[in-house]
């Protein structure tokens, strides 16, 4: 956790309301960090349904494997998250650690181990000493309260400079339901699932398969469209819990993804996913600028996204943005290396509303002064038109500064 808050941090944080059926507790376990909370427990009422999306890494952490296994049951009663240690690449000891944590959590919450979900974030390759915190879970679950969302956001931070929150109220049928989300992530973020960790809860009564459909579809243009440094974490975990408590106030139980009563809820959930994903980008390690990359005129939407990510992940593009240099030659480079259909002589490039390149060469009206002035903003929009078709995509990233190197040069020490 950095002592200096990112200049792109929200000016104010939302007040996170209680979600009926969710209780929260945090603790200081001293896993890596001293003098701050690093352990989170969320306890859910019986009947809570669950959905999840996880890293596409071929070297996933032990908690990711554990969650995938439990997701099939579709029910959740407890979530335990630790920061400071990812419990990744820890072999048999890692699996033993998740088993011990799950057993302690299940005992504390009075549920089966198949209803427990786990997440860990921090250093890869260091064994996670469960004895540092397993004994705390009884007391945490017993003392958990409905108003702990702000503390939850802080407990899961690693190199983040601020906690990330989002909330929404929306009608399901004629009954108001609430959605709350928290996230952490600042580095090792690439669009192959969410951020490193994100947890969302609602009191809406939605069956697990419908919840999974909402979440899987919602990540495509949100968490799967952000990149800080092109590196996919071993630990990426996004879990959505629905307690169903609003049914007691008249909310209809949703059993089909096609149910038209879901439309407002789906839009609100997608807004929360995008809000949290952009907060992760804005807290990219050492970031000073948010960068939106839009590619139009591609052969397909998939092709457009690949070109956009080639631009967004280019260290040369990102360092140029950090240096406030409108070096569109680097964008040409990133388009050309993407391995997707492109025609040099049809290419158009914009910084904001300023067209800098047209039909494969520098725009005749190009103004270095106007473009340099634009590059001083803290939000930069880059648009590329390939002139080949109707495919389009937008992704978000941040600049690459000296601070990124400083943070990651001594991360383990």
Tab-separated table of N, CA and C in Angstrom, residues 147-257:
chain	number	residue	atom	x	y	z
A	147	UNK	N	-21.976	-2.963	8.342
A	147	UNK	CA	-21.474	-1.656	7.886
A	147	UNK	C	-19.967	-1.650	7.631
A	148	UNK	N	-19.409	-2.793	7.260
A	148	UNK	CA	-17.960	-2.867	7.134
A	148	UNK	C	-17.390	-2.720	5.742
A	149	UNK	N	-18.178	-2.192	4.787
A	149	UNK	CA	-17.706	-2.149	3.404
A	149	UNK	C	-16.454	-1.292	3.212
A	150	UNK	N	-16.389	-0.157	3.896
A	150	UNK	CA	-15.214	0.721	3.737
A	150	UNK	C	-13.955	0.014	4.226
A	151	UNK	N	-14.067	-0.698	5.364
A	151	UNK	CA	-12.924	-1.437	5.900
A	151	UNK	C	-12.543	-2.586	4.968
A	152	UNK	N	-13.545	-3.218	4.345
A	152	UNK	CA	-13.282	-4.334	3.433
A	152	UNK	C	-12.401	-3.890	2.274
A	153	UNK	N	-12.696	-2.726	1.702
A	153	UNK	CA	-11.916	-2.212	0.581
A	153	UNK	C	-10.466	-1.965	0.940
A	154	UNK	N	-10.237	-1.540	2.188
A	154	UNK	CA	-8.861	-1.252	2.617
A	154	UNK	C	-8.073	-2.530	2.920
A	155	UNK	N	-8.747	-3.548	3.447
A	155	UNK	CA	-8.045	-4.758	3.893
A	155	UNK	C	-7.442	-5.556	2.746
A	156	UNK	N	-7.991	-5.409	1.533
A	156	UNK	CA	-7.509	-6.235	0.409
A	156	UNK	C	-6.449	-5.532	-0.436
A	157	UNK	N	-6.023	-4.325	-0.051
A	157	UNK	CA	-5.039	-3.583	-0.840
A	157	UNK	C	-3.631	-4.174	-0.725
A	158	UNK	N	-2.855	-4.060	-1.808
A	158	UNK	CA	-1.408	-4.341	-1.746
A	158	UNK	C	-0.673	-3.063	-2.142
A	159	UNK	N	-0.287	-2.933	-3.415
A	159	UNK	CA	0.390	-1.699	-3.846
A	159	UNK	C	-0.615	-0.623	-4.258
A	160	UNK	N	-1.895	-0.882	-4.075
A	160	UNK	CA	-2.926	0.133	-4.354
A	160	UNK	C	-2.639	1.384	-3.522
A	161	UNK	N	-2.987	2.546	-4.075
A	161	UNK	CA	-2.832	3.782	-3.308
A	161	UNK	C	-4.158	4.239	-2.709
A	162	UNK	N	-5.259	3.611	-3.133
A	162	UNK	CA	-6.560	3.927	-2.528
A	162	UNK	C	-7.495	2.723	-2.682
A	163	UNK	N	-8.453	2.570	-1.746
A	163	UNK	CA	-9.437	1.490	-1.881
A	163	UNK	C	-10.439	1.834	-2.978
A	164	UNK	N	-11.045	0.804	-3.550
A	164	UNK	CA	-11.928	1.009	-4.707
A	164	UNK	C	-13.332	0.507	-4.395
A	165	UNK	N	-14.300	1.415	-4.499
A	165	UNK	CA	-15.685	1.110	-4.144
A	165	UNK	C	-16.633	1.542	-5.253
A	166	UNK	N	-17.756	0.845	-5.355
A	166	UNK	CA	-18.850	1.285	-6.232
A	166	UNK	C	-20.152	0.740	-5.656
A	167	UNK	N	-21.229	1.489	-5.820
A	167	UNK	CA	-22.524	1.052	-5.307
A	167	UNK	C	-23.645	1.567	-6.202
A	168	UNK	N	-24.745	0.859	-6.208
A	168	UNK	CA	-25.913	1.281	-7.004
A	168	UNK	C	-27.177	0.722	-6.372
A	169	UNK	N	-28.263	1.476	-6.533
A	169	UNK	CA	-29.590	0.992	-6.164
A	169	UNK	C	-30.424	0.954	-7.433
A	170	UNK	N	-31.216	-0.105	-7.590
A	170	UNK	CA	-31.960	-0.283	-8.834
A	170	UNK	C	-33.209	-1.100	-8.548
A	171	UNK	N	-34.229	-0.918	-9.382
A	171	UNK	CA	-35.461	-1.682	-9.202
A	171	UNK	C	-35.355	-3.062	-9.856
A	172	UNK	N	-35.771	-4.079	-9.105
A	172	UNK	CA	-35.942	-5.426	-9.640
A	172	UNK	C	-37.431	-5.720	-9.487
A	173	UNK	N	-38.133	-5.764	-10.616
A	173	UNK	CA	-39.593	-5.738	-10.523
A	173	UNK	C	-39.983	-4.371	-9.986
A	174	UNK	N	-40.675	-4.341	-8.867
A	174	UNK	CA	-41.049	-3.055	-8.260
A	174	UNK	C	-40.354	-2.846	-6.923
A	175	UNK	N	-39.330	-3.648	-6.658
A	175	UNK	CA	-38.620	-3.584	-5.370
A	175	UNK	C	-37.197	-3.094	-5.580
A	176	UNK	N	-36.764	-2.165	-4.740
A	176	UNK	CA	-35.400	-1.647	-4.834
A	176	UNK	C	-34.408	-2.658	-4.268
A	177	UNK	N	-33.357	-2.916	-5.022
A	177	UNK	CA	-32.274	-3.772	-4.547
A	177	UNK	C	-30.972	-2.975	-4.608
A	178	UNK	N	-29.964	-3.433	-3.872
A	178	UNK	CA	-28.683	-2.734	-3.780
A	178	UNK	C	-27.571	-3.634	-4.313
A	179	UNK	N	-26.595	-3.017	-4.975
A	179	UNK	CA	-25.389	-3.731	-5.426
A	179	UNK	C	-24.184	-2.961	-4.897
A	180	UNK	N	-23.282	-3.636	-4.200
A	180	UNK	CA	-22.032	-3.041	-3.734
A	180	UNK	C	-20.858	-3.799	-4.319
A	181	UNK	N	-19.778	-3.080	-4.657
A	181	UNK	CA	-18.579	-3.743	-5.146
A	181	UNK	C	-17.318	-3.108	-4.592
A	182	UNK	N	-16.317	-3.942	-4.342
A	182	UNK	CA	-14.984	-3.458	-3.989
A	182	UNK	C	-13.984	-4.136	-4.921
A	183	UNK	N	-12.828	-3.527	-5.078
A	183	UNK	CA	-11.789	-4.124	-5.926
A	183	UNK	C	-10.425	-3.725	-5.405
A	184	UNK	N	-9.421	-4.533	-5.751
A	184	UNK	CA	-8.038	-4.118	-5.547
A	184	UNK	C	-7.261	-4.477	-6.806
A	185	UNK	N	-6.261	-3.689	-7.094
A	185	UNK	CA	-5.447	-3.963	-8.262
A	185	UNK	C	-4.674	-2.727	-8.626
A	186	UNK	N	-3.405	-2.907	-8.922
A	186	UNK	CA	-2.581	-1.776	-9.309
A	186	UNK	C	-1.500	-2.192	-10.297
A	187	UNK	N	-1.057	-3.423	-10.201
A	187	UNK	CA	-0.071	-3.945	-11.145
A	187	UNK	C	-0.392	-5.395	-11.451
A	188	UNK	N	0.315	-5.979	-12.417
A	188	UNK	CA	0.036	-7.326	-12.911
A	188	UNK	C	-1.444	-7.415	-13.295
A	189	UNK	N	-1.884	-6.409	-14.047
A	189	UNK	CA	-3.274	-6.334	-14.480
A	189	UNK	C	-3.299	-6.395	-15.998
A	190	UNK	N	-3.920	-7.422	-16.549
A	190	UNK	CA	-4.122	-7.501	-17.989
A	190	UNK	C	-5.502	-8.055	-18.259
A	191	UNK	N	-6.037	-7.785	-19.426
A	191	UNK	CA	-7.435	-8.132	-19.685
A	191	UNK	C	-7.640	-9.614	-19.975
A	192	UNK	N	-7.317	-10.438	-19.027
A	192	UNK	CA	-7.587	-11.868	-19.130
A	192	UNK	C	-8.339	-12.258	-17.881
A	193	UNK	N	-9.309	-11.544	-17.560
A	193	UNK	CA	-10.202	-11.579	-16.420
A	193	UNK	C	-10.084	-10.252	-15.731
A	194	UNK	N	-10.661	-10.241	-14.567
A	194	UNK	CA	-10.906	-8.967	-13.910
A	194	UNK	C	-9.626	-8.279	-13.491
A	195	UNK	N	-9.712	-7.605	-12.376
A	195	UNK	CA	-8.519	-7.099	-11.736
A	195	UNK	C	-7.935	-8.258	-10.967
A	196	UNK	N	-7.024	-7.972	-10.085
A	196	UNK	CA	-6.516	-9.073	-9.280
A	196	UNK	C	-7.632	-9.614	-8.383
A	197	UNK	N	-8.340	-8.748	-7.682
A	197	UNK	CA	-9.449	-9.200	-6.832
A	197	UNK	C	-10.610	-8.213	-6.900
A	198	UNK	N	-11.828	-8.725	-6.998
A	198	UNK	CA	-13.019	-7.875	-6.909
A	198	UNK	C	-14.180	-8.699	-6.379
A	199	UNK	N	-14.930	-8.101	-5.459
A	199	UNK	CA	-16.050	-8.800	-4.831
A	199	UNK	C	-17.280	-7.907	-4.858
A	200	UNK	N	-18.368	-8.478	-5.336
A	200	UNK	CA	-19.611	-7.729	-5.504
A	200	UNK	C	-20.729	-8.491	-4.801
A	201	UNK	N	-21.600	-7.773	-4.129
A	201	UNK	CA	-22.717	-8.422	-3.431
A	201	UNK	C	-24.000	-7.641	-3.671
A	202	UNK	N	-25.109	-8.369	-3.696
A	202	UNK	CA	-26.430	-7.761	-3.864
A	202	UNK	C	-27.436	-8.526	-3.019
A	203	UNK	N	-28.532	-7.868	-2.676
A	203	UNK	CA	-29.615	-8.546	-1.950
A	203	UNK	C	-30.683	-9.070	-2.909
A	204	UNK	N	-30.427	-8.980	-4.209
A	204	UNK	CA	-31.397	-9.450	-5.203
A	204	UNK	C	-31.499	-10.980	-5.176
A	205	UNK	N	-32.706	-11.531	-5.363
A	205	UNK	CA	-32.859	-12.990	-5.412
A	205	UNK	C	-32.669	-13.512	-6.838
A	206	UNK	N	-31.439	-13.906	-7.161
A	206	UNK	CA	-31.103	-14.350	-8.516
A	206	UNK	C	-30.429	-15.713	-8.445
A	207	UNK	N	-30.927	-16.675	-9.203
A	207	UNK	CA	-30.348	-18.021	-9.209
A	207	UNK	C	-28.912	-17.995	-9.729
A	208	UNK	N	-28.101	-18.941	-9.263
A	208	UNK	CA	-26.677	-18.965	-9.604
A	208	UNK	C	-26.391	-19.008	-11.110
A	209	UNK	N	-27.086	-19.824	-11.916
A	209	UNK	CA	-26.779	-19.825	-13.359
A	209	UNK	C	-27.048	-18.473	-14.026
A	210	UNK	N	-28.082	-17.772	-13.565
A	210	UNK	CA	-28.396	-16.440	-14.110
A	210	UNK	C	-27.326	-15.444	-13.680
A	211	UNK	N	-26.915	-15.551	-12.430
A	211	UNK	CA	-25.863	-14.688	-11.894
A	211	UNK	C	-24.572	-14.873	-12.697
A	212	UNK	N	-24.266	-16.131	-13.021
A	212	UNK	CA	-23.049	-16.435	-13.792
A	212	UNK	C	-23.132	-15.836	-15.193
A	213	UNK	N	-24.305	-15.913	-15.802
A	213	UNK	CA	-24.507	-15.337	-17.135
A	213	UNK	C	-24.283	-13.820	-17.106
A	214	UNK	N	-24.843	-13.163	-16.095
A	214	UNK	CA	-24.683	-11.711	-15.943
A	214	UNK	C	-23.211	-11.337	-15.801
A	215	UNK	N	-22.510	-12.076	-14.951
A	215	UNK	CA	-21.121	-11.742	-14.651
A	215	UNK	C	-20.205	-12.027	-15.836
A	216	UNK	N	-20.361	-13.211	-16.435
A	216	UNK	CA	-19.496	-13.576	-17.560
A	216	UNK	C	-19.645	-12.603	-18.718
A	217	UNK	N	-20.884	-12.211	-19.019
A	217	UNK	CA	-21.114	-11.265	-20.117
A	217	UNK	C	-20.657	-9.857	-19.750
A	218	UNK	N	-20.792	-9.498	-18.475
A	218	UNK	CA	-20.452	-8.142	-18.043
A	218	UNK	C	-18.970	-7.846	-18.037
A	219	UNK	N	-18.127	-8.882	-17.951
A	219	UNK	CA	-16.683	-8.631	-17.871
A	219	UNK	C	-16.050	-8.278	-19.215
A	220	UNK	N	-16.701	-8.653	-20.328
A	220	UNK	CA	-16.102	-8.470	-21.650
A	220	UNK	C	-15.668	-7.050	-21.944
A	221	UNK	N	-16.556	-6.086	-21.666
A	221	UNK	CA	-16.251	-4.683	-21.982
A	221	UNK	C	-15.838	-3.885	-20.750
A	222	UNK	N	-15.544	-4.588	-19.649
A	222	UNK	CA	-15.160	-3.890	-18.412
A	222	UNK	C	-13.809	-4.417	-17.926
A	223	UNK	N	-13.828	-5.389	-17.028
A	223	UNK	CA	-12.573	-5.898	-16.490
A	223	UNK	C	-11.697	-6.555	-17.549
A	224	UNK	N	-12.305	-7.159	-18.567
A	224	UNK	CA	-11.501	-7.782	-19.622
A	224	UNK	C	-11.054	-6.777	-20.670
A	225	UNK	N	-11.290	-5.502	-20.434
A	225	UNK	CA	-10.863	-4.456	-21.373
A	225	UNK	C	-9.930	-3.456	-20.696
A	226	UNK	N	-9.306	-3.868	-19.588
A	226	UNK	CA	-8.325	-2.989	-18.937
A	226	UNK	C	-6.976	-3.681	-18.880
A	227	UNK	N	-5.931	-2.891	-18.965
A	227	UNK	CA	-4.578	-3.420	-18.850
A	227	UNK	C	-3.685	-2.350	-18.240
A	228	UNK	N	-2.908	-2.726	-17.244
A	228	UNK	CA	-1.926	-1.813	-16.666
A	228	UNK	C	-0.555	-2.095	-17.266
A	229	UNK	N	-0.197	-3.385	-17.346
A	229	UNK	CA	1.166	-3.702	-17.764
A	229	UNK	C	1.268	-4.960	-18.628
A	230	UNK	N	0.147	-5.439	-19.138
A	230	UNK	CA	0.053	-6.614	-20.017
A	230	UNK	C	0.254	-7.935	-19.284
A	231	UNK	N	0.507	-7.899	-17.970
A	231	UNK	CA	0.778	-9.131	-17.239
A	231	UNK	C	-0.479	-9.644	-16.540
A	232	UNK	N	-0.823	-10.899	-16.821
A	232	UNK	CA	-2.012	-11.530	-16.253
A	232	UNK	C	-1.650	-12.166	-14.918
A	233	UNK	N	-2.333	-11.773	-13.868
A	233	UNK	CA	-2.044	-12.291	-12.534
A	233	UNK	C	-2.404	-13.766	-12.404
A	234	UNK	N	-1.723	-14.445	-11.502
A	234	UNK	CA	-2.069	-15.827	-11.151
A	234	UNK	C	-3.353	-15.878	-10.326
A	235	UNK	N	-3.774	-14.728	-9.821
A	235	UNK	CA	-4.771	-14.712	-8.746
A	235	UNK	C	-6.072	-14.013	-9.097
A	236	UNK	N	-6.218	-13.533	-10.332
A	236	UNK	CA	-7.397	-12.744	-10.699
A	236	UNK	C	-8.687	-13.450	-10.288
A	237	UNK	N	-9.491	-12.763	-9.507
A	237	UNK	CA	-10.723	-13.341	-8.977
A	237	UNK	C	-11.794	-12.276	-8.911
A	238	UNK	N	-12.924	-12.554	-9.542
A	238	UNK	CA	-14.098	-11.682	-9.482
A	238	UNK	C	-15.277	-12.552	-9.061
A	239	UNK	N	-15.857	-12.271	-7.905
A	239	UNK	CA	-16.959	-13.096	-7.396
A	239	UNK	C	-18.160	-12.208	-7.090
A	240	UNK	N	-19.332	-12.686	-7.496
A	240	UNK	CA	-20.603	-11.976	-7.290
A	240	UNK	C	-21.503	-12.832	-6.406
A	241	UNK	N	-21.954	-12.245	-5.316
A	241	UNK	CA	-22.816	-12.942	-4.361
A	241	UNK	C	-24.205	-12.297	-4.354
A	242	UNK	N	-25.257	-13.111	-4.311
A	242	UNK	CA	-26.634	-12.597	-4.231
A	242	UNK	C	-27.337	-13.260	-3.056
A	243	UNK	N	-27.629	-12.463	-2.020
A	243	UNK	CA	-28.191	-13.032	-0.784
A	243	UNK	C	-29.670	-13.387	-0.921
A	244	UNK	N	-30.366	-12.711	-1.857
A	244	UNK	CA	-31.792	-12.975	-2.033
A	244	UNK	C	-32.686	-12.351	-0.973
A	245	UNK	N	-32.081	-11.570	-0.061
A	245	UNK	CA	-32.864	-11.017	1.057
A	245	UNK	C	-33.991	-10.086	0.597
A	246	UNK	N	-33.833	-9.473	-0.578
A	246	UNK	CA	-34.865	-8.548	-1.068
A	246	UNK	C	-36.167	-9.269	-1.411
A	247	UNK	N	-36.135	-10.595	-1.513
A	247	UNK	CA	-37.362	-11.357	-1.788
A	247	UNK	C	-38.382	-11.133	-0.674
A	248	UNK	N	-37.889	-10.932	0.545
A	248	UNK	CA	-38.794	-10.702	1.679
A	248	UNK	C	-39.507	-9.363	1.565
A	249	UNK	N	-38.945	-8.484	0.734
A	249	UNK	CA	-39.587	-7.174	0.507
A	249	UNK	C	-40.351	-7.141	-0.811
A	250	UNK	N	-40.487	-8.304	-1.430
A	250	UNK	CA	-41.311	-8.385	-2.639
A	250	UNK	C	-40.561	-8.503	-3.943
A	251	UNK	N	-39.215	-8.553	-3.909
A	251	UNK	CA	-38.455	-8.693	-5.160
A	251	UNK	C	-38.703	-10.069	-5.754
A	252	UNK	N	-38.919	-10.151	-7.066
A	252	UNK	CA	-39.173	-11.449	-7.701
A	252	UNK	C	-37.896	-12.281	-7.808
A	253	UNK	N	-37.979	-13.596	-7.631
A	253	UNK	CA	-36.819	-14.462	-7.828
A	253	UNK	C	-36.588	-14.621	-9.331
A	254	UNK	N	-35.371	-14.364	-9.753
A	254	UNK	CA	-35.027	-14.453	-11.169
A	254	UNK	C	-34.385	-15.807	-11.445
A	255	UNK	N	-35.032	-16.590	-12.295
A	255	UNK	CA	-34.551	-17.943	-12.583
A	255	UNK	C	-34.096	-18.115	-14.032
A	256	UNK	N	-34.336	-17.089	-14.862
A	256	UNK	CA	-33.968	-17.165	-16.287
A	256	UNK	C	-33.184	-15.923	-16.687
A	257	UNK	N	-32.094	-16.118	-17.425
A	257	UNK	CA	-31.276	-14.983	-17.861
A	257	UNK	C	-32.038	-14.058	-18.807
